[in-house]
Every structure is written in C-alpha cells, then in structure tokens.
CSV table of C-alpha atoms in Angstrom, one decimal:
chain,number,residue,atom,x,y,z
H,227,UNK,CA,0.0,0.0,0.0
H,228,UNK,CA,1.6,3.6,-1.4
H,229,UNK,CA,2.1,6.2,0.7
H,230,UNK,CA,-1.1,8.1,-1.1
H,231,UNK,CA,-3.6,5.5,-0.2
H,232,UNK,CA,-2.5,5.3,3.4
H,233,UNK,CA,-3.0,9.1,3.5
H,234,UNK,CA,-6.6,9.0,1.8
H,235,UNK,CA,-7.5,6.0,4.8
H,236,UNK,CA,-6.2,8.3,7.5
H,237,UNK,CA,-8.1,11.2,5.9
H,238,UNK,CA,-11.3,8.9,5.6
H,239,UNK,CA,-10.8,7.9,9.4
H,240,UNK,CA,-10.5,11.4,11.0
H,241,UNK,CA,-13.6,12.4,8.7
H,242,UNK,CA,-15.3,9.5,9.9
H,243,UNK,CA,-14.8,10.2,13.2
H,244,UNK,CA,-15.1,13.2,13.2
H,245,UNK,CA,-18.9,13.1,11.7
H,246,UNK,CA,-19.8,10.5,14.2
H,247,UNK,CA,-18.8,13.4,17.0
H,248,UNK,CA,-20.7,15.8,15.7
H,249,UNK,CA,-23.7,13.3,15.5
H,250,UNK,CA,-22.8,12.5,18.8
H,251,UNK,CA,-23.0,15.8,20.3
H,252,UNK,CA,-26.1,16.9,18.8
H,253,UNK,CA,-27.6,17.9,15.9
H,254,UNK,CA,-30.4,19.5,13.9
H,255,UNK,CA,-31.8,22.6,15.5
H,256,UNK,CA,-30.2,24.8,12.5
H,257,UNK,CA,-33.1,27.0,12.5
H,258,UNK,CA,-32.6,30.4,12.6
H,259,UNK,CA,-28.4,29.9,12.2
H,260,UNK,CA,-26.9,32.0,9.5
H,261,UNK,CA,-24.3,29.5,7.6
H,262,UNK,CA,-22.0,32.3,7.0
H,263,UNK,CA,-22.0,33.5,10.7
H,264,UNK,CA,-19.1,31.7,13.5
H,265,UNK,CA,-20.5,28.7,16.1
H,266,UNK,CA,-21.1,25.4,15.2
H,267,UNK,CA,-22.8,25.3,12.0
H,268,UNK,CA,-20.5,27.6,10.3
H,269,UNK,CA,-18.1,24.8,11.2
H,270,UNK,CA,-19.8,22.3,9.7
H,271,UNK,CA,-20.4,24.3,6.8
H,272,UNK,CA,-16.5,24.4,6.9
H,273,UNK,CA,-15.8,20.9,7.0
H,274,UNK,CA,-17.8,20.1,4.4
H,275,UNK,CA,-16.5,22.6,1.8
H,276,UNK,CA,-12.9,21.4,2.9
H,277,UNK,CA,-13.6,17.9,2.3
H,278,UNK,CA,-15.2,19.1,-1.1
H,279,UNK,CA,-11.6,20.8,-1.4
H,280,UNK,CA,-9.4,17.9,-0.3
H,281,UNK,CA,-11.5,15.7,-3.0
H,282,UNK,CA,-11.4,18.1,-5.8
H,283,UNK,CA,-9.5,20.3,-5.8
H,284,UNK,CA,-6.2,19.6,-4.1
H,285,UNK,CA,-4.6,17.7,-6.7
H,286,UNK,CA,-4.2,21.1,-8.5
H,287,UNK,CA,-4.0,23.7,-6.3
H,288,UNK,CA,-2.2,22.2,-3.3
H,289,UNK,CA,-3.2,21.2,-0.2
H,290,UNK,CA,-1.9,24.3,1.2
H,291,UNK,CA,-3.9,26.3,-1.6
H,292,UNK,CA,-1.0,27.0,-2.6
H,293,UNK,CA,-0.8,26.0,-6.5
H,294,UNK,CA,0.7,23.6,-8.2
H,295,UNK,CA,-0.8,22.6,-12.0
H,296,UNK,CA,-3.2,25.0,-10.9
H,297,UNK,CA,-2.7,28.6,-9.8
H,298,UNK,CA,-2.7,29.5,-5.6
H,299,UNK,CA,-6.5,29.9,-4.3
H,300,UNK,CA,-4.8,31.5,-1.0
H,301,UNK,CA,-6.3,34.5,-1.8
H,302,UNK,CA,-8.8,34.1,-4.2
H,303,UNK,CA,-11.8,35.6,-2.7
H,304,UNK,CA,-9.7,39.4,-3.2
H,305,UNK,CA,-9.8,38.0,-6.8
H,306,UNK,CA,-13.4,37.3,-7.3
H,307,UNK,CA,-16.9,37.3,-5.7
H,308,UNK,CA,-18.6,34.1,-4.3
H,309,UNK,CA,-20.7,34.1,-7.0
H,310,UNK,CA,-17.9,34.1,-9.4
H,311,UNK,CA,-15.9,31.6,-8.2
H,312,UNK,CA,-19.1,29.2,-8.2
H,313,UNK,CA,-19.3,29.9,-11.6
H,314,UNK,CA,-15.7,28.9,-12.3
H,315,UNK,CA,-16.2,25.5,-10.3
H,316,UNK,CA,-19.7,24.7,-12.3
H,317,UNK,CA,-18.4,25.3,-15.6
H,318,UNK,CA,-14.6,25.2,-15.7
H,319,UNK,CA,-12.1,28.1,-16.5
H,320,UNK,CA,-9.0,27.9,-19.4
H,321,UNK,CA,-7.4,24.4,-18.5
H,322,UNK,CA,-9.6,23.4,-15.2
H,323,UNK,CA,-12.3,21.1,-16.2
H,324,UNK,CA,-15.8,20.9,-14.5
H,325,UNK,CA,-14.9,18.7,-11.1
H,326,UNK,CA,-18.0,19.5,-9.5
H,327,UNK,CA,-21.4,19.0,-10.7
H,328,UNK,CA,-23.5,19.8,-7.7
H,329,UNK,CA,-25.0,23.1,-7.6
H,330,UNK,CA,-25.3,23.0,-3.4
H,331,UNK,CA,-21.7,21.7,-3.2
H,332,UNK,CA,-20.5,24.2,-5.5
H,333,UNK,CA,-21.9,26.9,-3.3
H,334,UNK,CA,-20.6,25.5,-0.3
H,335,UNK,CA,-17.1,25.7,-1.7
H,336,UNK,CA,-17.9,29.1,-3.3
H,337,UNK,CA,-18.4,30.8,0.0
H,338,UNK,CA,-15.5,28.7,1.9
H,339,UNK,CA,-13.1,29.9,-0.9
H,340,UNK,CA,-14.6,33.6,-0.9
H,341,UNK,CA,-13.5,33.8,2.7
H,342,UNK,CA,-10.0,33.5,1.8
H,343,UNK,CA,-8.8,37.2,1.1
C-alpha cells in the first residue's frame, strides 16, 4: 500500500470520526443559524467545503492552496466574488475542467473559498 492511499485511509478515518462526534454531540436545531456566521454550524459548513476541497481540488491547487498545475487559491476571494468563483467550479475556467457538478456543493465551496482574502 503507497504512501497516497495510506493518507486517503487516514483522511477517511479522521472524517469518519469526526462526523460520528458531531452526530454524537447533537444535531439538527439549524433553525434560525446563519451559515455564514461563527459557532457550530458555520463549522460544519466548513468541514464540508474542505472535504469538497481535499476531493477536488487539491490535486491542482495544493493542499496548502498553494498552486501547483493549478494557480494558488490563498487568496482568491480578493480575486473574485462568491458568485464568481461558483461559476468557475460549475463550468470550468482555461485548462480546469468541471470537477464538480453539484450546484449546493459548489456553493458550499464558493463561499469557503470567498473567505479567503
């Protein structure tokens, strides 16, 4: 087993675990919580787009964000708007291909990588 596949198990087990605390320590009751806003389900909201990061996007961009094939995404919410950069994750942009699909997981993403200014 390569060194990559070892890392993609241990990344699978602290997800894993990490869900099952969550679950563990409560849930629902996300009524009247802005997604955008700090606590808990901003953190969830978090996880989830850095997840959707790790499995798309890291390849390219680095798991740093700090390019690679692909150019740095450190700061590339000063670059565009949320809205922008869902766009470019729907539909592609010069050599990066479509990777996700999912409108809601795109917009999760969107507004994690807007954040980063």
């Amino acid at each position: 087993m390569g060194d990559l596949s070892l890392k993609k198990y241990f990344m699978a087990f602290v997800l894993g675990t990490s869900l099952i605390t969550l679950a563990a320590c409560g849930g629902g009751g996300n009524e009247g919580k802005e997604t955008s806003g700090d606590g808990e389900f901003a953190m969830v909201e978090n996880a989830e787009a850095e997840e959707l990061f790790n499995q798309s996007c890291i390849g390219c961009h680095g798991g740093n964000m700090e390019g690679g094939s692909g150019p740095s995404l450190q700061k590339v919410g000063s670059k565009y708007s949320e809205e922008e950069i869902k766009n470019i994750i729907l539909n592609g942009k010069g050599s990066m291909p479509v990777v996700i699909n999912d409108e809601n997981e795109a917009a999760t993403l969107a507004g994690w990588l807007a954040e980063h200014k």
